[in-house]
PDB file of C-alpha atoms in Angstrom:
ATOM      1  CA  UNK A  29     -16.821  11.816   4.075  1.00 58.00           C
ATOM      2  CA  UNK A  30     -16.512   9.523   7.065  1.00 69.00           C
ATOM      3  CA  UNK A  31     -14.334  10.551   9.993  1.00 72.00           C
ATOM      4  CA  UNK A  32     -12.124   8.165  11.889  1.00 73.00           C
ATOM      5  CA  UNK A  33     -11.806   9.130  15.590  1.00 74.00           C
ATOM      6  CA  UNK A  34      -8.470  10.283  17.001  1.00 78.00           C
ATOM      7  CA  UNK A  35      -6.271   7.591  18.462  1.00 79.00           C
ATOM      8  CA  UNK A  36      -7.514   4.812  16.244  1.00 80.00           C
ATOM      9  CA  UNK A  37      -4.545   2.774  15.064  1.00 78.00           C
ATOM     10  CA  UNK A  38      -6.302   1.158  12.139  1.00 82.00           C
ATOM     11  CA  UNK A  39      -9.547   1.105  10.237  1.00 84.00           C
ATOM     12  CA  UNK A  40     -10.721  -1.732   8.079  1.00 85.00           C
ATOM     13  CA  UNK A  41     -13.209  -1.007   5.298  1.00 86.00           C
ATOM     14  CA  UNK A  42     -15.037  -4.107   4.161  1.00 88.00           C
ATOM     15  CA  UNK A  43     -17.483  -4.600   1.350  1.00 87.00           C
ATOM     16  CA  UNK A  44     -19.388  -7.802   0.667  1.00 88.00           C
ATOM     17  CA  UNK A  45     -21.173  -8.822  -2.479  1.00 88.00           C
ATOM     18  CA  UNK A  46     -23.651 -11.374  -3.699  1.00 89.00           C
ATOM     19  CA  UNK A  47     -27.351 -11.709  -3.033  1.00 91.00           C
ATOM     20  CA  UNK A  48     -28.462  -8.887  -0.796  1.00 85.00           C
ATOM     21  CA  UNK A  49     -29.505 -11.022   2.172  1.00 89.00           C
ATOM     22  CA  UNK A  50     -26.397 -13.161   2.059  1.00 93.00           C
ATOM     23  CA  UNK A  51     -24.128 -10.121   1.608  1.00 91.00           C
ATOM     24  CA  UNK A  52     -25.628  -8.473   4.684  1.00 89.00           C
ATOM     25  CA  UNK A  53     -25.324 -11.709   6.659  1.00 93.00           C
ATOM     26  CA  UNK A  54     -21.670 -12.001   5.642  1.00 93.00           C
ATOM     27  CA  UNK A  55     -21.046  -8.378   6.607  1.00 91.00           C
ATOM     28  CA  UNK A  56     -22.644  -8.773  10.020  1.00 92.00           C
ATOM     29  CA  UNK A  57     -20.563 -11.877  10.647  1.00 94.00           C
ATOM     30  CA  UNK A  58     -17.410  -9.910   9.767  1.00 92.00           C
ATOM     31  CA  UNK A  59     -18.499  -7.216  12.223  1.00 93.00           C
ATOM     32  CA  UNK A  60     -18.896  -9.836  14.957  1.00 95.00           C
ATOM     33  CA  UNK A  61     -15.416 -11.185  14.273  1.00 94.00           C
ATOM     34  CA  UNK A  62     -13.967  -7.651  14.363  1.00 92.00           C
ATOM     35  CA  UNK A  63     -15.553  -7.000  17.780  1.00 94.00           C
ATOM     36  CA  UNK A  64     -14.393 -10.387  19.034  1.00 94.00           C
ATOM     37  CA  UNK A  65     -10.778  -9.532  18.208  1.00 93.00           C
ATOM     38  CA  UNK A  66     -10.874  -6.079  19.775  1.00 91.00           C
ATOM     39  CA  UNK A  67     -12.421  -3.590  17.365  1.00 90.00           C
ATOM     40  CA  UNK A  68     -13.553  -0.479  19.236  1.00 88.00           C
ATOM     41  CA  UNK A  69     -16.502   0.060  16.948  1.00 88.00           C
ATOM     42  CA  UNK A  70     -18.110  -1.115  13.756  1.00 89.00           C
ATOM     43  CA  UNK A  71     -20.167   0.958  11.388  1.00 87.00           C
ATOM     44  CA  UNK A  72     -22.414  -0.526   8.731  1.00 88.00           C
ATOM     45  CA  UNK A  73     -23.380   1.813   5.931  1.00 87.00           C
ATOM     46  CA  UNK A  74     -27.152   1.721   5.564  1.00 85.00           C
ATOM     47  CA  UNK A  75     -27.365   3.466   2.206  1.00 88.00           C
ATOM     48  CA  UNK A  76     -25.326   4.411  -0.858  1.00 89.00           C
ATOM     49  CA  UNK A  77     -24.656   7.948   0.395  1.00 91.00           C
ATOM     50  CA  UNK A  78     -22.979   6.617   3.531  1.00 88.00           C
ATOM     51  CA  UNK A  79     -21.082   3.954   1.530  1.00 88.00           C
ATOM     52  CA  UNK A  80     -19.772   6.612  -0.807  1.00 90.00           C
ATOM     53  CA  UNK A  81     -18.762   8.792   2.154  1.00 88.00           C
ATOM     54  CA  UNK A  82     -16.706   5.922   3.559  1.00 86.00           C
ATOM     55  CA  UNK A  83     -15.091   5.242   0.172  1.00 86.00           C
ATOM     56  CA  UNK A  84     -14.358   8.964  -0.247  1.00 88.00           C
ATOM     57  CA  UNK A  85     -12.601   9.054   3.121  1.00 85.00           C
ATOM     58  CA  UNK A  86     -10.289   6.269   1.945  1.00 84.00           C
ATOM     59  CA  UNK A  87      -9.547   8.127  -1.290  1.00 86.00           C
ATOM     60  CA  UNK A  88      -8.596  11.247   0.635  1.00 87.00           C
ATOM     61  CA  UNK A  89      -5.957   9.587   2.817  1.00 86.00           C
ATOM     62  CA  UNK A  90      -3.031  10.043   0.445  1.00 84.00           C
ATOM     63  CA  UNK A  91      -3.769  13.689  -0.265  1.00 85.00           C
ATOM     64  CA  UNK A  92      -4.215  14.491   3.405  1.00 86.00           C
ATOM     65  CA  UNK A  93      -0.895  12.864   4.244  1.00 86.00           C
ATOM     66  CA  UNK A  94       0.824  14.793   1.426  1.00 85.00           C
ATOM     67  CA  UNK A  95      -0.666  18.025   2.721  1.00 86.00           C
ATOM     68  CA  UNK A  96       0.651  17.424   6.245  1.00 85.00           C
ATOM     69  CA  UNK A  97       3.953  15.851   5.193  1.00 85.00           C
ATOM     70  CA  UNK A  98       5.077  17.324   1.843  1.00 81.00           C
ATOM     71  CA  UNK A  99       8.003  14.905   1.632  1.00 87.00           C
ATOM     72  CA  UNK A 100       5.967  11.720   1.889  1.00 87.00           C
ATOM     73  CA  UNK A 101       7.585   8.662   0.335  1.00 89.00           C
ATOM     74  CA  UNK A 102       4.890   6.271  -0.765  1.00 89.00           C
ATOM     75  CA  UNK A 103       5.235   2.815  -2.254  1.00 90.00           C
ATOM     76  CA  UNK A 104       2.819   0.090  -3.211  1.00 91.00           C
ATOM     77  CA  UNK A 105       4.274  -3.218  -2.105  1.00 94.00           C
ATOM     78  CA  UNK A 106       2.571  -6.576  -1.913  1.00 94.00           C
ATOM     79  CA  UNK A 107       3.044  -9.763   0.040  1.00 94.00           C
ATOM     80  CA  UNK A 108       0.993 -12.940   0.390  1.00 95.00           C
ATOM     81  CA  UNK A 109      -2.124 -12.028   2.379  1.00 92.00           C
ATOM     82  CA  UNK A 110      -1.096 -14.383   5.200  1.00 93.00           C
ATOM     83  CA  UNK A 111       1.954 -12.148   5.812  1.00 94.00           C
ATOM     84  CA  UNK A 112       0.219  -8.757   5.702  1.00 92.00           C
ATOM     85  CA  UNK A 113       0.178  -8.291   9.489  1.00 90.00           C
ATOM     86  CA  UNK A 114       3.859  -9.183   9.692  1.00 94.00           C
ATOM     87  CA  UNK A 115       4.678  -6.690   6.938  1.00 94.00           C
ATOM     88  CA  UNK A 116       2.822  -3.915   8.729  1.00 93.00           C
ATOM     89  CA  UNK A 117       4.540  -4.641  12.045  1.00 94.00           C
ATOM     90  CA  UNK A 118       8.002  -4.934  10.533  1.00 96.00           C
ATOM     91  CA  UNK A 119       7.543  -1.792   8.449  1.00 95.00           C
ATOM     92  CA  UNK A 120       6.543   0.120  11.584  1.00 95.00           C
ATOM     93  CA  UNK A 121       9.615  -1.246  13.364  1.00 96.00           C
ATOM     94  CA  UNK A 122      11.871  -0.073  10.532  1.00 96.00           C
ATOM     95  CA  UNK A 123      10.314   3.403  10.576  1.00 96.00           C
ATOM     96  CA  UNK A 124      10.673   3.573  14.366  1.00 95.00           C
ATOM     97  CA  UNK A 125      14.400   2.727  14.115  1.00 94.00           C
ATOM     98  CA  UNK A 126      14.879   5.935  12.119  1.00 90.00           C
ATOM     99  CA  UNK A 127      12.349   8.071  13.960  1.00 90.00           C
ATOM    100  CA  UNK A 128      10.135   8.206  10.866  1.00 91.00           C
ATOM    101  CA  UNK A 129       6.395   8.682  10.934  1.00 92.00           C
ATOM    102  CA  UNK A 130       4.769   5.725   9.200  1.00 93.00           C
ATOM    103  CA  UNK A 131       1.330   5.231   7.744  1.00 92.00           C
ATOM    104  CA  UNK A 132      -0.045   2.409   5.620  1.00 92.00           C
ATOM    105  CA  UNK A 133      -3.260   1.724   3.786  1.00 90.00           C
ATOM    106  CA  UNK A 134      -4.140  -0.633   1.025  1.00 87.00           C
ATOM    107  CA  UNK A 135      -6.072  -3.545  -0.307  1.00 86.00           C
ATOM    108  CA  UNK A 136      -5.890  -6.321   2.237  1.00 82.00           C
ATOM    109  CA  UNK A 137      -7.779  -8.728  -0.014  1.00 82.00           C
ATOM    110  CA  UNK A 138      -4.936  -8.893  -2.503  1.00 82.00           C
ATOM    111  CA  UNK A 139      -2.021  -8.242  -0.164  1.00 83.00           C
ATOM    112  CA  UNK A 140      -1.277  -4.801  -1.620  1.00 88.00           C
ATOM    113  CA  UNK A 141      -0.119  -2.195   0.860  1.00 89.00           C
ATOM    114  CA  UNK A 142       0.705   1.486   0.347  1.00 90.00           C
ATOM    115  CA  UNK A 143       3.496   2.178   2.806  1.00 91.00           C
ATOM    116  CA  UNK A 144       4.245   5.802   3.538  1.00 92.00           C
ATOM    117  CA  UNK A 145       7.241   7.289   5.251  1.00 94.00           C
ATOM    118  CA  UNK A 146       6.377  10.787   6.342  1.00 92.00           C
ATOM    119  CA  UNK A 147       9.470  12.887   6.487  1.00 88.00           C
ATOM    120  CA  UNK A 148      10.915  16.368   6.217  1.00 86.00           C
ATOM    121  CA  UNK A 149      13.428  17.601   3.678  1.00 85.00           C
ATOM    122  CA  UNK A 150      16.098  17.040   6.335  1.00 89.00           C
ATOM    123  CA  UNK A 151      15.135  13.424   6.938  1.00 90.00           C
ATOM    124  CA  UNK A 152      14.397  12.458   3.348  1.00 90.00           C
ATOM    125  CA  UNK A 153      17.719  10.717   2.752  1.00 93.00           C
ATOM    126  CA  UNK A 154      17.211   8.518   5.820  1.00 94.00           C
ATOM    127  CA  UNK A 155      13.631   7.843   4.709  1.00 94.00           C
ATOM    128  CA  UNK A 156      14.973   6.577   1.351  1.00 93.00           C
ATOM    129  CA  UNK A 157      17.219   4.119   3.206  1.00 95.00           C
ATOM    130  CA  UNK A 158      14.309   2.957   5.368  1.00 96.00           C
ATOM    131  CA  UNK A 159      12.141   2.620   2.235  1.00 95.00           C
ATOM    132  CA  UNK A 160      14.695   0.255   0.735  1.00 95.00           C
ATOM    133  CA  UNK A 161      14.770  -1.863   3.899  1.00 96.00           C
ATOM    134  CA  UNK A 162      10.970  -2.143   3.887  1.00 96.00           C
ATOM    135  CA  UNK A 163      10.932  -3.214   0.250  1.00 95.00           C
ATOM    136  CA  UNK A 164      13.605  -5.802   0.985  1.00 96.00           C
ATOM    137  CA  UNK A 165      11.389  -7.175   3.774  1.00 97.00           C
ATOM    138  CA  UNK A 166       8.476  -7.459   1.349  1.00 96.00           C
ATOM    139  CA  UNK A 167      10.586  -9.330  -1.199  1.00 96.00           C
ATOM    140  CA  UNK A 168      11.916 -11.599   1.570  1.00 96.00           C
ATOM    141  CA  UNK A 169       8.316 -12.504   2.398  1.00 96.00           C
ATOM    142  CA  UNK A 170       7.674 -13.664  -1.148  1.00 95.00           C
ATOM    143  CA  UNK A 171       6.260 -10.320  -2.167  1.00 94.00           C
ATOM    144  CA  UNK A 172       6.994  -7.615  -4.671  1.00 94.00           C
ATOM    145  CA  UNK A 173       8.218  -4.014  -4.643  1.00 94.00           C
ATOM    146  CA  UNK A 174       5.256  -2.947  -6.768  1.00 89.00           C
ATOM    147  CA  UNK A 175       1.787  -4.274  -6.122  1.00 85.00           C
ATOM    148  CA  UNK A 176      -0.143  -2.154  -8.619  1.00 83.00           C
ATOM    149  CA  UNK A 177       1.720   0.864  -9.989  1.00 81.00           C
ATOM    150  CA  UNK A 178       4.654  -0.760 -11.751  1.00 82.00           C
ATOM    151  CA  UNK A 179       8.368  -0.182 -11.521  1.00 84.00           C
ATOM    152  CA  UNK A 180       8.766   2.854 -13.765  1.00 81.00           C
ATOM    153  CA  UNK A 181      11.705   5.155 -13.148  1.00 82.00           C
ATOM    154  CA  UNK A 182      11.168   5.615  -9.400  1.00 82.00           C
ATOM    155  CA  UNK A 183      11.837   1.970  -8.549  1.00 88.00           C
ATOM    156  CA  UNK A 184      14.123   0.913 -11.354  1.00 87.00           C
ATOM    157  CA  UNK A 185      17.199   0.958  -9.104  1.00 89.00           C
ATOM    158  CA  UNK A 186      15.413  -1.386  -6.698  1.00 91.00           C
ATOM    159  CA  UNK A 187      14.274  -3.976  -9.262  1.00 92.00           C
ATOM    160  CA  UNK A 188      17.421  -6.135  -8.885  1.00 92.00           C
ATOM    161  CA  UNK A 189      16.446  -6.869  -5.251  1.00 93.00           C
ATOM    162  CA  UNK A 190      13.421  -8.718  -6.641  1.00 93.00           C
ATOM    163  CA  UNK A 191      14.509  -9.955 -10.065  1.00 93.00           C
ATOM    164  CA  UNK A 192      17.913 -11.287 -11.044  1.00 93.00           C
ATOM    165  CA  UNK A 193      20.006  -9.911 -13.896  1.00 94.00           C
ATOM    166  CA  UNK A 194      19.093 -12.748 -16.314  1.00 96.00           C
ATOM    167  CA  UNK A 195      15.379 -11.982 -15.923  1.00 95.00           C
ATOM    168  CA  UNK A 196      15.861  -8.238 -16.274  1.00 93.00           C
ATOM    169  CA  UNK A 197      18.023  -8.766 -19.373  1.00 95.00           C
ATOM    170  CA  UNK A 198      15.344 -11.077 -20.842  1.00 96.00           C
ATOM    171  CA  UNK A 199      12.681  -8.415 -20.224  1.00 93.00           C
ATOM    172  CA  UNK A 200      14.822  -5.791 -21.977  1.00 92.00           C
ATOM    173  CA  UNK A 201      15.317  -8.147 -24.948  1.00 95.00           C
ATOM    174  CA  UNK A 202      11.598  -8.843 -25.118  1.00 95.00           C
ATOM    175  CA  UNK A 203      10.802  -5.125 -25.039  1.00 94.00           C
ATOM    176  CA  UNK A 204      13.257  -4.526 -27.877  1.00 94.00           C
ATOM    177  CA  UNK A 205      11.270  -6.958 -30.061  1.00 96.00           C
ATOM    178  CA  UNK A 206       8.203  -4.727 -29.750  1.00 95.00           C
ATOM    179  CA  UNK A 207      10.076  -1.427 -29.434  1.00 95.00           C
ATOM    180  CA  UNK A 208      13.328  -1.709 -31.430  1.00 94.00           C
ATOM    181  CA  UNK A 209      13.852   2.077 -31.442  1.00 94.00           C
ATOM    182  CA  UNK A 210      13.294   2.444 -27.690  1.00 91.00           C
ATOM    183  CA  UNK A 211      10.584   5.067 -28.097  1.00 94.00           C
ATOM    184  CA  UNK A 212       7.832   3.512 -25.953  1.00 91.00           C
ATOM    185  CA  UNK A 213       8.267   4.442 -22.313  1.00 85.00           C
ATOM    186  CA  UNK A 214      11.915   5.374 -22.706  1.00 83.00           C
ATOM    187  CA  UNK A 215      14.206   4.442 -19.777  1.00 75.00           C
ATOM    188  CA  UNK A 216      11.504   2.269 -18.214  1.00 74.00           C
TER     189      UNK A 216
END
């Protein structure tokens, strides 16, 4: 895996595609831009083993957070890409108001962000309130409370903040056409 030094506030993993020469040229230009706006360092993977190590580090983030903070609340929210920085800043502000540890990672290219409130059993109720405020911020930015994992049971109580009753009723009616007995994904 690839280690990120202590004290780094953010890491951006970028992958380019296309013809090999053009992809490398694009990647080097992105590195220049990163340095120009204050990046401490840039690392370009020179081979597949290094690329996979970097990807593996990203995949390990959630598990490492869960190990350190067993009561991690994690949500996948999405906003228009142009508002991603604002969402990160405002989410951090909301977490700070409640003394919550906050961590986020995601897919910047499609505006999908995994926001994590890292709490203890004692602070979990307050974290749930903070979670709702952050989701409300995302919706207010033209985003959604679920960028990739769906609403399911965990977010069903929050769906009305994004979709009005007529739309939710219509979705229930449509589901009943395909599932008249309510046996597919019950209560979802």
